PDB file of C-alpha atoms in Angstrom:
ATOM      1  CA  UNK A 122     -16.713  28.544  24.711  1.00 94.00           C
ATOM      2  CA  UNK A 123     -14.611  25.399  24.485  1.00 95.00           C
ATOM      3  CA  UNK A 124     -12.315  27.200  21.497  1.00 93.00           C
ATOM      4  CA  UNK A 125     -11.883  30.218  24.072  1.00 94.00           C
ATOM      5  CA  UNK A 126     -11.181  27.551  27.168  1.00 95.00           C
ATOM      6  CA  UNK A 127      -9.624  24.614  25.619  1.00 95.00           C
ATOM      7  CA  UNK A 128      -6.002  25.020  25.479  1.00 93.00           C
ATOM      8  CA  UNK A 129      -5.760  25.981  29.800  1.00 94.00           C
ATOM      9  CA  UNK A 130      -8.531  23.479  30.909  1.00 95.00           C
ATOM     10  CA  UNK A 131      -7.582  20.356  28.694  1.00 95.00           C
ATOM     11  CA  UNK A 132     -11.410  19.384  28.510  1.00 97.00           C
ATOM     12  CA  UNK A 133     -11.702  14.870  28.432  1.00 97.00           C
ATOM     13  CA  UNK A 134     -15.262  14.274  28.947  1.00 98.00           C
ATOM     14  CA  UNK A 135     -18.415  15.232  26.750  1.00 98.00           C
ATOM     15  CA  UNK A 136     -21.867  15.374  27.195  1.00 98.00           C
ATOM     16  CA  UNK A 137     -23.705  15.491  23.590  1.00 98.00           C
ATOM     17  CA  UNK A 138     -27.213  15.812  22.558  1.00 97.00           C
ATOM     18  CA  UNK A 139     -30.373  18.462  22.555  1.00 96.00           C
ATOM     19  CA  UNK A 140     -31.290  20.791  25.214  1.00 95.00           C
ATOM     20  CA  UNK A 141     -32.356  17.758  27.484  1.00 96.00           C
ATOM     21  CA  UNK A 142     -28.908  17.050  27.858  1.00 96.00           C
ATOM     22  CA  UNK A 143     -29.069  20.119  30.901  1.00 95.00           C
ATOM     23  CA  UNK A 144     -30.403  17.585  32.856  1.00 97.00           C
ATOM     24  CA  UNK A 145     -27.234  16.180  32.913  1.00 98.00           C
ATOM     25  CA  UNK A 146     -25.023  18.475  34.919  1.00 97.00           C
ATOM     26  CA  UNK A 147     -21.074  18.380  34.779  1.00 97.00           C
ATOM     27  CA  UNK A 148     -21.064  18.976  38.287  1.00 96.00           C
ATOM     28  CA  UNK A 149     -22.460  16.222  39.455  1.00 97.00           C
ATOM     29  CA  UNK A 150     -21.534  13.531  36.375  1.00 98.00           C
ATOM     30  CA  UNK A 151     -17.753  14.162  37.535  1.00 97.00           C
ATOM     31  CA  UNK A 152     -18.606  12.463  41.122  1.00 97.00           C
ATOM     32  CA  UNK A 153     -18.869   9.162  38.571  1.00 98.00           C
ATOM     33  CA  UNK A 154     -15.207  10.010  36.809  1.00 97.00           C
ATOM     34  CA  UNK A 155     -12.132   9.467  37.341  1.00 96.00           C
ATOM     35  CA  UNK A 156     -10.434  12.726  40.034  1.00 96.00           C
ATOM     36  CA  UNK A 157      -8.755  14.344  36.564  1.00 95.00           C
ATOM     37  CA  UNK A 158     -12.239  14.243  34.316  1.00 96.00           C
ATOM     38  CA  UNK A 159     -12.730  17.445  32.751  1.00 97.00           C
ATOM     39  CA  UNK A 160     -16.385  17.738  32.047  1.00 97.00           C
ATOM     40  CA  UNK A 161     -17.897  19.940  29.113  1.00 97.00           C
ATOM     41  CA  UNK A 162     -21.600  20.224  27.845  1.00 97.00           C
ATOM     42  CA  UNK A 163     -21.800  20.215  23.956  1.00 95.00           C
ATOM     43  CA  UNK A 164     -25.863  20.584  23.961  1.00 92.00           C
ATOM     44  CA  UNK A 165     -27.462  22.091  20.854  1.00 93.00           C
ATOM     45  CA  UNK A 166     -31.243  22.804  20.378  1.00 93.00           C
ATOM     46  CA  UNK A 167     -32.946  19.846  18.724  1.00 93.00           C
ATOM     47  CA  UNK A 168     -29.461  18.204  18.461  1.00 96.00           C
ATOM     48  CA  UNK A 169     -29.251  15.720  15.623  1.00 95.00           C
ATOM     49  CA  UNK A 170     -27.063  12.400  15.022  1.00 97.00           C
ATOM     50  CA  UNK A 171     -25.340  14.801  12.829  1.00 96.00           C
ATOM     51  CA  UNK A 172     -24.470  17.155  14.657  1.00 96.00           C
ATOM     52  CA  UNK A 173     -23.346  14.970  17.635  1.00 97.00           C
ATOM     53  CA  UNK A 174     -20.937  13.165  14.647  1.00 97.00           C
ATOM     54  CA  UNK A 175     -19.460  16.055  13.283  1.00 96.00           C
ATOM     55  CA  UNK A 176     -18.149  17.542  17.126  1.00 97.00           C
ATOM     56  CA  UNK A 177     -16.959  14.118  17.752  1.00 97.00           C
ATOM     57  CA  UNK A 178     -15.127  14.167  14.418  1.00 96.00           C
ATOM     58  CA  UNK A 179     -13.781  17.705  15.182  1.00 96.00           C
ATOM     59  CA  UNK A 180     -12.493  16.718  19.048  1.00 97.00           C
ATOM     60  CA  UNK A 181     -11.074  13.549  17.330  1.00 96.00           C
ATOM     61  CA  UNK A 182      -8.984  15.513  14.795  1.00 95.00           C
ATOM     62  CA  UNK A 183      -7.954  17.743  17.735  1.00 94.00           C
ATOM     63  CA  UNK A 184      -4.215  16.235  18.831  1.00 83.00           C
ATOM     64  CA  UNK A 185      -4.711  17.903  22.196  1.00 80.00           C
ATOM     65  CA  UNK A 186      -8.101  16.357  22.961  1.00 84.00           C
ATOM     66  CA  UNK A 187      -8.676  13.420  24.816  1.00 93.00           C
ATOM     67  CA  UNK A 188     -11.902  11.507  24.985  1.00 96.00           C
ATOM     68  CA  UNK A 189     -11.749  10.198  28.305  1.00 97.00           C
ATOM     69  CA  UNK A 190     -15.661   9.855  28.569  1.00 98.00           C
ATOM     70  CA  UNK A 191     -19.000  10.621  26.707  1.00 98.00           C
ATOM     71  CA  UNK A 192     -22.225  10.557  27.713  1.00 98.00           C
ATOM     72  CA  UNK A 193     -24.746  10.670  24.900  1.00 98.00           C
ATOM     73  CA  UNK A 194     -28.268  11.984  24.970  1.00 98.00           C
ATOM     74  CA  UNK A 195     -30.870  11.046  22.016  1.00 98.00           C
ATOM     75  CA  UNK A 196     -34.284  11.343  21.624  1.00 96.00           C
ATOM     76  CA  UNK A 197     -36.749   9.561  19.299  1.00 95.00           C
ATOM     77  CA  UNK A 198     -38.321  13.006  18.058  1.00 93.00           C
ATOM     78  CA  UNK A 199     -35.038  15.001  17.315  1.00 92.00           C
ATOM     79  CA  UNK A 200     -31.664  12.729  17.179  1.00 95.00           C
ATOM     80  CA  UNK A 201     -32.261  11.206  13.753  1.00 95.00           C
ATOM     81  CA  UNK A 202     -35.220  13.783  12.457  1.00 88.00           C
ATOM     82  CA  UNK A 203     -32.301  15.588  10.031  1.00 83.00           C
ATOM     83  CA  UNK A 204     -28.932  14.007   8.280  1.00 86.00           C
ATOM     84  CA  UNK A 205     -27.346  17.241   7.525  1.00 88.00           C
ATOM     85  CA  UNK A 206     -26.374  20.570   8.774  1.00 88.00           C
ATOM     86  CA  UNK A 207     -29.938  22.139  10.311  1.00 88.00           C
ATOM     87  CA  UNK A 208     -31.352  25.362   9.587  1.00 87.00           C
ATOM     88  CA  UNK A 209     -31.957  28.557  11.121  1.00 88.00           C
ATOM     89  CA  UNK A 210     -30.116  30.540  13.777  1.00 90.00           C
ATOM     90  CA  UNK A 211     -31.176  28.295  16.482  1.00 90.00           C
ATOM     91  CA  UNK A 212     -30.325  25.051  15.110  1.00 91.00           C
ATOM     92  CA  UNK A 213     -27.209  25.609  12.305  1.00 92.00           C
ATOM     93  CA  UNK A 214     -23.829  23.853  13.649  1.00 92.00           C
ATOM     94  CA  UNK A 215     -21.103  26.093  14.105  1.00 93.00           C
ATOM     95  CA  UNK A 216     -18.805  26.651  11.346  1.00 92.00           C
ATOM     96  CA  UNK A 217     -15.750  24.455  12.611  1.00 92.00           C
ATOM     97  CA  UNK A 218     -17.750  21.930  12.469  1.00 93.00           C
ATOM     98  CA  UNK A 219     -19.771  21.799   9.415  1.00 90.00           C
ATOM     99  CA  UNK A 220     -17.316  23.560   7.473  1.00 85.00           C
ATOM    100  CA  UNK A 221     -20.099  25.884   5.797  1.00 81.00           C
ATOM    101  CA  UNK A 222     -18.607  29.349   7.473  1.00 79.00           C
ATOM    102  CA  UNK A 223     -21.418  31.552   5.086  1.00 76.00           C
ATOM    103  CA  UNK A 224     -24.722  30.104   6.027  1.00 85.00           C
ATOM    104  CA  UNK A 225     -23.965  30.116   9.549  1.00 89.00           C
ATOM    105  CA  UNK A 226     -23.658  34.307  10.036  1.00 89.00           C
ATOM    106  CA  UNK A 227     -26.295  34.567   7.750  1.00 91.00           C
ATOM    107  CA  UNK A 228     -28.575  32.586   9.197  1.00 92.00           C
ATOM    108  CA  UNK A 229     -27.958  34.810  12.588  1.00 92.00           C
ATOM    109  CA  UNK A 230     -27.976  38.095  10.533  1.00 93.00           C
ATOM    110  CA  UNK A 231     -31.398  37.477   9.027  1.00 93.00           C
ATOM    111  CA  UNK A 232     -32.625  36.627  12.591  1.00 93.00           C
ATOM    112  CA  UNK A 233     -31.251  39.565  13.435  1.00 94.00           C
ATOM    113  CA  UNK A 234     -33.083  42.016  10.789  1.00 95.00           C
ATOM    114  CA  UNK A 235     -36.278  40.120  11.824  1.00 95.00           C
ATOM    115  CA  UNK A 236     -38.692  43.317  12.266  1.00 96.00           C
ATOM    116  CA  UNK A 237     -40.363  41.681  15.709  1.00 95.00           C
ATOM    117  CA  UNK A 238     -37.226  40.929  17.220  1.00 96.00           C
ATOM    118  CA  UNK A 239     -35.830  44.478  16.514  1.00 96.00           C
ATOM    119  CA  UNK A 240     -38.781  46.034  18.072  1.00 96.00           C
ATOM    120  CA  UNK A 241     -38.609  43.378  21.322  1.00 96.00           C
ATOM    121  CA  UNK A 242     -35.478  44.093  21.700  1.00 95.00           C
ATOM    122  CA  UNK A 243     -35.130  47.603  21.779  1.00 96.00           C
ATOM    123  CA  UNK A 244     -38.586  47.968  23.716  1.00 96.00           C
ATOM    124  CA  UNK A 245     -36.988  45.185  26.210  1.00 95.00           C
ATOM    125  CA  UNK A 246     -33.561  47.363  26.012  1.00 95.00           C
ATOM    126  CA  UNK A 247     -35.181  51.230  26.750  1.00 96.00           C
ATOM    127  CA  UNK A 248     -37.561  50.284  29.440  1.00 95.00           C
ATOM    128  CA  UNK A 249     -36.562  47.358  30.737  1.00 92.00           C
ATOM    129  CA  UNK A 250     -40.238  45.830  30.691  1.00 93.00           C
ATOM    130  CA  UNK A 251     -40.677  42.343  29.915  1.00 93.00           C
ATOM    131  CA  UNK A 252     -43.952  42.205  27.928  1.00 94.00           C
ATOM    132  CA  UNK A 253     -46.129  39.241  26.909  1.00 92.00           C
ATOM    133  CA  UNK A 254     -45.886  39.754  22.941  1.00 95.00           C
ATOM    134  CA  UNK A 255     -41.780  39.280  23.491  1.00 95.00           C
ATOM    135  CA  UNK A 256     -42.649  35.696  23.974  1.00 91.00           C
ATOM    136  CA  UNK A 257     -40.633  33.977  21.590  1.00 89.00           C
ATOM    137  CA  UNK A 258     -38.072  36.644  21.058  1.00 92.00           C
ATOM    138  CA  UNK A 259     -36.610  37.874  24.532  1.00 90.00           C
ATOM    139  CA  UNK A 260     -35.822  34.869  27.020  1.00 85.00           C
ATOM    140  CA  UNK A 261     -37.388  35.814  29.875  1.00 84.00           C
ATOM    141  CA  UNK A 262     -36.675  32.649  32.138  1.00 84.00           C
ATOM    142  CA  UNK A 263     -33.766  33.017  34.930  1.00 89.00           C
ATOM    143  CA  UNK A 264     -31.099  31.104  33.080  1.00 91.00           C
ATOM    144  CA  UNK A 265     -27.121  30.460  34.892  1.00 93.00           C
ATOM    145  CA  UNK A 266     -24.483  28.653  33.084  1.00 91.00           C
ATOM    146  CA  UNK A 267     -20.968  28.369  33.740  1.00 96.00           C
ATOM    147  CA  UNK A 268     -18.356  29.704  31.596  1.00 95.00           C
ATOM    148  CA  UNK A 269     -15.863  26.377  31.756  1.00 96.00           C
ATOM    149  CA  UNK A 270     -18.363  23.476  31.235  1.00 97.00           C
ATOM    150  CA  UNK A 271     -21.619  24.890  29.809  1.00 96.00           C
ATOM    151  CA  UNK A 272     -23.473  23.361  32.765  1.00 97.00           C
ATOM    152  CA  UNK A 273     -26.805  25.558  32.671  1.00 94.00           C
ATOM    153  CA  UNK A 274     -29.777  25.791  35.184  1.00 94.00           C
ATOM    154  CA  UNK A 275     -33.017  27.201  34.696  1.00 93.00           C
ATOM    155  CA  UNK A 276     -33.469  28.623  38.222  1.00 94.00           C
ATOM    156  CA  UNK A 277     -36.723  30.580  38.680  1.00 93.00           C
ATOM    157  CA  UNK A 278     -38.866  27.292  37.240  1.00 94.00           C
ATOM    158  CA  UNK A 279     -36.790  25.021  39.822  1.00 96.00           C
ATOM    159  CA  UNK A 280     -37.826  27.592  42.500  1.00 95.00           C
ATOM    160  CA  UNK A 281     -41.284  27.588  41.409  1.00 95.00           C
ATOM    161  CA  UNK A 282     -41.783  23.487  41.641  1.00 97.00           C
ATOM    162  CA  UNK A 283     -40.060  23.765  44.965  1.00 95.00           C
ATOM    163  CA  UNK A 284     -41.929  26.073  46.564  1.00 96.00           C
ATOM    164  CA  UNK A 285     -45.264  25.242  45.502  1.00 97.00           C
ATOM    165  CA  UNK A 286     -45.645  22.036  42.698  1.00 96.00           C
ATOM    166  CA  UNK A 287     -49.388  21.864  42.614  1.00 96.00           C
ATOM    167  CA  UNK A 288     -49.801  25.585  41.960  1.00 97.00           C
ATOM    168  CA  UNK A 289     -46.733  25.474  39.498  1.00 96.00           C
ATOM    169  CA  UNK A 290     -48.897  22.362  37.349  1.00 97.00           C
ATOM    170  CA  UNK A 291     -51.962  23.814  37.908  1.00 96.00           C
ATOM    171  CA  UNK A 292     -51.209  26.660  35.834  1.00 95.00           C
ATOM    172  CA  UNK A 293     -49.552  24.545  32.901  1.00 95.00           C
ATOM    173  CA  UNK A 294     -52.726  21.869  33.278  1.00 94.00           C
ATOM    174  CA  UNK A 295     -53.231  22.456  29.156  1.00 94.00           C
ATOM    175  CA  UNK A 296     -49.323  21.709  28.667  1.00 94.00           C
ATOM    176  CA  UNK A 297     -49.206  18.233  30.202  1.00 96.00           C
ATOM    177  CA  UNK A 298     -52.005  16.655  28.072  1.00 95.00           C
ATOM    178  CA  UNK A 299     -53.500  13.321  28.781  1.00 93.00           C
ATOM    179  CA  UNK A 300     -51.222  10.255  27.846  1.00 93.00           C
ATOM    180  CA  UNK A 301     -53.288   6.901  26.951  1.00 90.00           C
ATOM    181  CA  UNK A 302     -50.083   4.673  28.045  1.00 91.00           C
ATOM    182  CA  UNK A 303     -46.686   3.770  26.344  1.00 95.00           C
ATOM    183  CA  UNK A 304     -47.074   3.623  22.519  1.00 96.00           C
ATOM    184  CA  UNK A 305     -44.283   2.078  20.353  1.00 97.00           C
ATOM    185  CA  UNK A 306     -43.358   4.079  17.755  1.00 96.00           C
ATOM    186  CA  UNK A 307     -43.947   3.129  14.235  1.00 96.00           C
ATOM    187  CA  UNK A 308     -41.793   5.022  11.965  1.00 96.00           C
ATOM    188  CA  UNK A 309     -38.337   3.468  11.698  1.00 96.00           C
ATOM    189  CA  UNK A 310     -35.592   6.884  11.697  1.00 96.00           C
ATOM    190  CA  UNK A 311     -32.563   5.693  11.679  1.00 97.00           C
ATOM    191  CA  UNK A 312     -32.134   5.238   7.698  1.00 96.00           C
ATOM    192  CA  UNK A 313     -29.038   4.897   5.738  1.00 96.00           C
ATOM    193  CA  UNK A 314     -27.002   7.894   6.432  1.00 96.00           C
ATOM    194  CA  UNK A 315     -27.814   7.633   9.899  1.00 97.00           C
ATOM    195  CA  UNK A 316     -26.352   4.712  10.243  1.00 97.00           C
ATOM    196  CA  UNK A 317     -23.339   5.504   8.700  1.00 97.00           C
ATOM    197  CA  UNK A 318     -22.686   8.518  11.537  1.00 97.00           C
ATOM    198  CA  UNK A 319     -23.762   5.682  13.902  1.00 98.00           C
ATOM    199  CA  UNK A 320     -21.270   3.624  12.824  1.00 98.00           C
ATOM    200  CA  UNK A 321     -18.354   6.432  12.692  1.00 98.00           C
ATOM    201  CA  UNK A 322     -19.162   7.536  16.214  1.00 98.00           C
ATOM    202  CA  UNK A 323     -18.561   3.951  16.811  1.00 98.00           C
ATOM    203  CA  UNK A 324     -14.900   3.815  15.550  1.00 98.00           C
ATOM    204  CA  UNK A 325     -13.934   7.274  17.156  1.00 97.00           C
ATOM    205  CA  UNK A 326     -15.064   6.085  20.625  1.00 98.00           C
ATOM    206  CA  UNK A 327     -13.075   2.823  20.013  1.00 97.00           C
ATOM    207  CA  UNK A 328     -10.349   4.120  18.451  1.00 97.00           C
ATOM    208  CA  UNK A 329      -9.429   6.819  21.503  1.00 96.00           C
ATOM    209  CA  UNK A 330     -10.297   3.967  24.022  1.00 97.00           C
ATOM    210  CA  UNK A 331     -13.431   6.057  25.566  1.00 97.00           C
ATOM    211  CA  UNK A 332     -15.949   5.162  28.376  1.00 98.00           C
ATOM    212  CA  UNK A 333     -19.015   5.992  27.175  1.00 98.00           C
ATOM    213  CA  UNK A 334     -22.590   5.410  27.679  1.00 98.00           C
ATOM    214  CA  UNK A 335     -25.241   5.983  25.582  1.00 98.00           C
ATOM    215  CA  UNK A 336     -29.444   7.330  27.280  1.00 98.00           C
ATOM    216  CA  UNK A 337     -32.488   7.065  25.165  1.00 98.00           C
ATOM    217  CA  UNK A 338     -34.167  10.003  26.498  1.00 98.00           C
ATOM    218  CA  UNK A 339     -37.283   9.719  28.784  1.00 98.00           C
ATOM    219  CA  UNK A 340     -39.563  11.578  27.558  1.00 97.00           C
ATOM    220  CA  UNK A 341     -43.312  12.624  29.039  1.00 97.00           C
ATOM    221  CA  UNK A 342     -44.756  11.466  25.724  1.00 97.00           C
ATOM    222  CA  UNK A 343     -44.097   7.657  26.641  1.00 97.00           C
ATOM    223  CA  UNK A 344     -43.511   6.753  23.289  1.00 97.00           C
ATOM    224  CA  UNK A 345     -41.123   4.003  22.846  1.00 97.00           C
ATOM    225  CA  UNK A 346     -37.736   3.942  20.227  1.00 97.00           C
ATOM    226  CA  UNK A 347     -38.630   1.850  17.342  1.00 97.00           C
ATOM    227  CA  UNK A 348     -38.231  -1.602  17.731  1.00 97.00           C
ATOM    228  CA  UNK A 349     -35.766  -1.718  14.757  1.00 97.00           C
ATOM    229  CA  UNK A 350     -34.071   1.746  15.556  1.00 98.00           C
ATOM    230  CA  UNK A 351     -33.289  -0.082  19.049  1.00 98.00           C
ATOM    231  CA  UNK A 352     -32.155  -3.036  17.548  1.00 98.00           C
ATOM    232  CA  UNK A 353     -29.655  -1.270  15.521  1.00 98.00           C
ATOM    233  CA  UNK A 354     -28.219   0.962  18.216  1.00 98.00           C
ATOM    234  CA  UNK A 355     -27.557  -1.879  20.473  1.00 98.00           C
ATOM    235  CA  UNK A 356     -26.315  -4.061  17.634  1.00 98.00           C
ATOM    236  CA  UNK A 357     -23.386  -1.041  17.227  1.00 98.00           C
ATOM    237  CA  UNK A 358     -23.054   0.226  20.504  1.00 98.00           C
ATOM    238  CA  UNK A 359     -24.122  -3.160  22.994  1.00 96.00           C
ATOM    239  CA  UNK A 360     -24.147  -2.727  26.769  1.00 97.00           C
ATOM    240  CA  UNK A 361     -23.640   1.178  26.224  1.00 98.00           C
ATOM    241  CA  UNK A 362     -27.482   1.650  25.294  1.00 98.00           C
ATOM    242  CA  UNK A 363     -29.809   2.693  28.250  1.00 98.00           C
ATOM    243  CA  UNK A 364     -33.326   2.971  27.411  1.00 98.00           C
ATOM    244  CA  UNK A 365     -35.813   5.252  29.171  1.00 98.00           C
ATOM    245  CA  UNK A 366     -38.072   6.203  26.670  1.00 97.00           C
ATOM    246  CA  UNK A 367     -41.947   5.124  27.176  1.00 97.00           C
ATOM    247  CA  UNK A 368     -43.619   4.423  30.195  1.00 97.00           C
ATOM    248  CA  UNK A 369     -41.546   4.006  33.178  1.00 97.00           C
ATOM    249  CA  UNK A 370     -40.933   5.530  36.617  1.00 96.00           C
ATOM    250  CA  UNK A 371     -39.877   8.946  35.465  1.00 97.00           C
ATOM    251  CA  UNK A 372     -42.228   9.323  32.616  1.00 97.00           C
ATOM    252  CA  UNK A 373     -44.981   8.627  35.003  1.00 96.00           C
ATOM    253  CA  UNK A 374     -44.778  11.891  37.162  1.00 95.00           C
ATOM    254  CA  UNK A 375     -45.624  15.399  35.899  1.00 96.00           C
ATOM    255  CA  UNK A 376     -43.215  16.735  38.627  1.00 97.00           C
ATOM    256  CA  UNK A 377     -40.055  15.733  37.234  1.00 98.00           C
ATOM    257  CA  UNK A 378     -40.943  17.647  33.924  1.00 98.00           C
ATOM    258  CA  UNK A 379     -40.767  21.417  33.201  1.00 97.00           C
ATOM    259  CA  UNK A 380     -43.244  20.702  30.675  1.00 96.00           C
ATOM    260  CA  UNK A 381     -43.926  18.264  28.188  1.00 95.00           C
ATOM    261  CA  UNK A 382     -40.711  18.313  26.728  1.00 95.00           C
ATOM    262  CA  UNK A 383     -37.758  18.676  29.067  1.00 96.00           C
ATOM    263  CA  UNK A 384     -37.232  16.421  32.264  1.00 98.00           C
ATOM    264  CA  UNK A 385     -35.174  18.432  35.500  1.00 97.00           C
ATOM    265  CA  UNK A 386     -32.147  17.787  36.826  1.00 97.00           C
ATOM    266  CA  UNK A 387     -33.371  15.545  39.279  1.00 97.00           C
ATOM    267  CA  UNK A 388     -33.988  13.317  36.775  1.00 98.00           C
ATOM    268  CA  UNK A 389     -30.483  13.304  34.912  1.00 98.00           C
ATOM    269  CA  UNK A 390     -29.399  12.962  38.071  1.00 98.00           C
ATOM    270  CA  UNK A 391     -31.136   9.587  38.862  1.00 98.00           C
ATOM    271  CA  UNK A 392     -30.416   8.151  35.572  1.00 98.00           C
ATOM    272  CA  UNK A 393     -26.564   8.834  36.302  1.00 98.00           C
ATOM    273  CA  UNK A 394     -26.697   7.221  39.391  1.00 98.00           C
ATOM    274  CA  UNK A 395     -28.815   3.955  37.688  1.00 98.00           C
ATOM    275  CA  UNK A 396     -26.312   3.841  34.248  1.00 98.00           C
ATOM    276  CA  UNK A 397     -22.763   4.336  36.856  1.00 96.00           C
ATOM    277  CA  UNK A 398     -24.128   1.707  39.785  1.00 88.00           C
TER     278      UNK A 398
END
């Protein structure tokens, strides 16, 4: 999408991280740019450091490109869980960017030839039924994005907290499990390699003169980043570090989760508002 659009819409500002980063909408981010920001949404399922390095690195090598403003989204479980280019057809970084143009249409081909999809999908596409053992193979959810800056909504489960909340949590009671208060976690992730993408992503903000701020994701588990994880991202990045991970006012409240892993809109929204005061 931003190969296809590029060239007419002269994209400037970047969004980066997992599929959390949808919480962070383009449409309203711009109200906190300058009147020229062109917004785009790079998110990537279970985005890692390494993948948010190597699209920096490819924008940066771009002549046209200018990195006006980022906005980075990581997350203690995901952003530094793999160094390299991730596996399977859900996670693998797109060709341009990790230069490995073979594994990446396999890895979509084999999903492809996968015997339960190929039966979902041509049930799904003869009888248009949606049917419960298609879970995990045919998206089902009411999904809009737009075509220019990725923004994407999930609009039947907004609906469905609107209209009625309690009855909406009620029937996902297993899914938002207990928490026993904010935890700290113990394993320190960022190791060498990380840090060296840590530090590159450094120099390529610096070096095109970029605004950019940097959210620790807050996430229902209310686990805190690692004390020395923390220390080393502010040590690189300083002011630019906003931490919302464990227990705070958003963590607190089932309702501004779609379940235990993805916050709304409502809450990207707040934090943008809080980080751009």
């Amino acid at each position: 999408m931003f190969l296809k659009n590029n060239s007419i819409q002269d994209y400037n500002s970047f969004v980066f991280g997992s599929s959390r980063t949808n919480a962070f909408r383009p449409s309203v981010w711009s109200n906190y740019l300058p009147i020229d920001s062109k917004p785009f949404v790079f998110d990537a399922s279970k985005e890692t450091i390494y993948g948010i390095y190597t699209k920096l690195k490819f924008l940066d090598s771009l002549k046209t490109t200018n990195l006006k403003n980022v906005l980075i989204i990581l997350c203690r479980d995901y952003s530094f869980d793999y160094e390299k280019n991730s596996e399977g057809h859900l996670f693998i970084k797109h060709p341009i960017t990790s230069k490995k143009n073979n594994a990446f249409h396999f890895e979509f081909y084999k999903a492809y030839l996968d015997p339960k999809f190929l039966y979902c999908l041509y049930d799904y596409t003869l009888t248009k039924n949606y049917k419960s053992y298609m879970k995990g193979y045919i998206e089902f959810r009411k999904i809009t994005y737009d075509t220019l800056t990725n923004e994407t909504n999930i609009i039947d489960k907004e609906q469905e907290i609107t209209q009625n909340p309690n009855a909406y949590y009620a029937k996902r009671a297993s899914v938002f499990y207990e928490r026993v208060g904010e935890k700290t976690d113990t394993i320190k992730r960022i190791n060498k390699t990380n840090y060296f993408m840590l530090k590159e992503i450094k120099r390529i903000l610096d070096k095109n003169k970029t605004k950019y701020k940097i959210v620790l994701s807050p996430l229902y588990e209310q686990i805190k980043f690692n004390s020395n994880d923390l220390f080393i991202l502010k040590s690189i990045f300083k002011n630019n570090i906003y931490d919302f991970s464990g227990k705070n006012y958003f963590t607190q409240k089932k309702i501004n989760y779609y379940e235990a892993s993805h916050y709304r809109p409502s809450v990207g929204d707040s934090i943008l508002k809080i980080i751009y005061k």
